[in-house]
Amino acid sequence: MYKKFSAILLTAATAFSLSGTAAAADWRAWNIHNEGHPNHAAMDRFAELVGEATNGEINLEVFHGGVLGNQPDALEQVRLGAIEVGNFNLGPIGPMVKEANLVSLPFIFKSVPHMFRVLEGEAGQAIADAMGEAGLLPLAWVDAGARSFYSQKAINTPADVEGLKIRVMNNDLYTSMISAMGGNPSPMAFSEVQQALKTGVVDGAENNFPSFKNVGHYEVTTHYSLSEHLIIPECICVNTAKFEALSPEMQAAVRGAAEEAALYQRELWAVQSGEARTEVEAAGIKVNEIADKGPFQEAMVSVYDDYLAANPDMKELVDLARATE
Ligand code: GTR
């Protein structure tokens, strides 16, 4: 009898907690992108899916366009739990979570599918665990294509970068990367890059086609050179403590929503990155293929040597990535 009663109570409690009648939690999500970028649509979809999967118990509001702060600041906010969720690039996570720096080593991945295979393997698990411990639990990985250089001239060899002031994201690996080619690295927030390109504060930057297009960098440069030197994944990440405070059912609901939103993002990315390229070319951007990326890769040998000398414990992850087919 007692057993039956408690079972009924438990069922009622479950129904209650998933019915939307329990106090709903308001969560905020950070996103850097504006409308028209695949991640803008994917994050809106994530918010809808979270609402559906949790029966409204988690009400997720997405703040697009970086209005909650620049990326390094927003990362700290999520780690602290002041913002619950974010769509983050792993580049600026490297200075906070050493393992995440694997993906910021130039040319570490052979292709985007290779990058995903590495993330799905042991190396990806090590990165996810370390991020979770740092307060930034990745729920799903999303596609950010490959990053290439753009400026007022075509870049075909590392020598073409010599003397150029190139904006990079906040991570010492990127400053080393530019310095190794004889360029002058300039770490800067994404929101400042268009103006910096326009006024000549920097001579160039590097990014994928959707970001190059979405924030108007193509309006203030002339050449996009397909160096594809970095293939950096992004995540839908959540504050670890807030996620772990959820019931197992709610955790599964939120994770499931992130996984579905990430699949949607990858589909959008596949289509819209091609469209972004077509659009910037139609607007006058000259896109040049780089027939031989060998000289760029050779220029990165010193970046790897210095990085691994300072971080010998990262060798295992580098070897794992390289050994992944
Ligand atoms: C974009 C990325 C953003 C941000 C930006 C940048 O491709 O999606 O999260 O990292 O690049 O260059 O700062």
PDB file of C-alpha atoms and ligand atoms in Angstrom, residues 30 32-33 37 39 71 87-89 92 144 147 150 167-169 188-191 193 206-208 211 217 234 269, ligand 1:
ATOM      1  CA  TRP A  30      24.676  34.447 -25.482  1.00  0.00           C
ATOM      2  CA  ILE A  32      27.564  36.717 -31.168  1.00  0.00           C
ATOM      3  CA  HIS A  33      25.830  36.486 -34.550  1.00  0.00           C
ATOM      4  CA  HIS A  37      23.991  33.832 -39.888  1.00  0.00           C
ATOM      5  CA  ASN A  39      23.953  30.156 -35.775  1.00  0.00           C
ATOM      6  CA  GLN A  71      33.134  36.585 -26.325  1.00  0.00           C
ATOM      7  CA  ASN A  87      27.176  29.378 -28.662  1.00  0.00           C
ATOM      8  CA  PHE A  88      30.929  29.725 -28.346  1.00  0.00           C
ATOM      9  CA  ASN A  89      33.894  29.324 -30.604  1.00  0.00           C
ATOM     10  CA  PRO A  92      38.762  31.998 -27.095  1.00  0.00           C
ATOM     11  CA  ALA A 144      32.287  26.774 -38.114  1.00  0.00           C
ATOM     12  CA  ARG A 147      39.067  30.211 -41.409  1.00  0.00           C
ATOM     13  CA  TYR A 150      41.186  38.435 -46.069  1.00  0.00           C
ATOM     14  CA  ARG A 167      43.356  40.867 -36.424  1.00  0.00           C
ATOM     15  CA  VAL A 168      43.122  37.603 -34.497  1.00  0.00           C
ATOM     16  CA  MET A 169      40.864  36.241 -31.780  1.00  0.00           C
ATOM     17  CA  MET A 188      40.656  42.353 -30.953  1.00  0.00           C
ATOM     18  CA  ALA A 189      36.972  41.768 -30.198  1.00  0.00           C
ATOM     19  CA  PHE A 190      34.902  40.618 -33.169  1.00  0.00           C
ATOM     20  CA  SER A 191      32.616  43.657 -32.874  1.00  0.00           C
ATOM     21  CA  VAL A 193      36.965  44.330 -36.620  1.00  0.00           C
ATOM     22  CA  GLU A 206      40.682  35.808 -40.868  1.00  0.00           C
ATOM     23  CA  ASN A 207      37.353  34.057 -40.609  1.00  0.00           C
ATOM     24  CA  ASN A 208      34.902  31.745 -42.365  1.00  0.00           C
ATOM     25  CA  SER A 211      31.084  35.597 -40.518  1.00  0.00           C
ATOM     26  CA  HIS A 217      33.969  42.556 -43.362  1.00  0.00           C
ATOM     27  CA  GLU A 234      32.021  25.731 -31.826  1.00  0.00           C
ATOM     28  CA  TRP A 269      25.947  25.726 -42.378  1.00  0.00           C
TER      29      TRP A 269
HETATM   30  C1  GTR B   1      33.269  33.663 -35.837  1.00  0.00           C
HETATM   31  C2  GTR B   1      32.764  32.897 -34.648  1.00  0.00           C
HETATM   32  C3  GTR B   1      32.549  33.823 -33.498  1.00  0.00           C
HETATM   33  C4  GTR B   1      33.775  34.670 -33.236  1.00  0.00           C
HETATM   34  C5  GTR B   1      34.308  35.275 -34.488  1.00  0.00           C
HETATM   35  C6  GTR B   1      35.628  36.019 -34.269  1.00  0.00           C
HETATM   36  O1  GTR B   1      33.478  32.785 -36.924  1.00  0.00           O
HETATM   37  O2  GTR B   1      31.559  32.240 -34.957  1.00  0.00           O
HETATM   38  O3  GTR B   1      32.201  33.110 -32.345  1.00  0.00           O
HETATM   39  O4  GTR B   1      34.729  33.845 -32.645  1.00  0.00           O
HETATM   40  O5  GTR B   1      34.463  34.314 -35.514  1.00  0.00           O
HETATM   41  O6  GTR B   1      36.435  36.018 -35.179  1.00  0.00           O
HETATM   42  O7  GTR B   1      35.814  36.594 -33.206  1.00  0.00           O
END
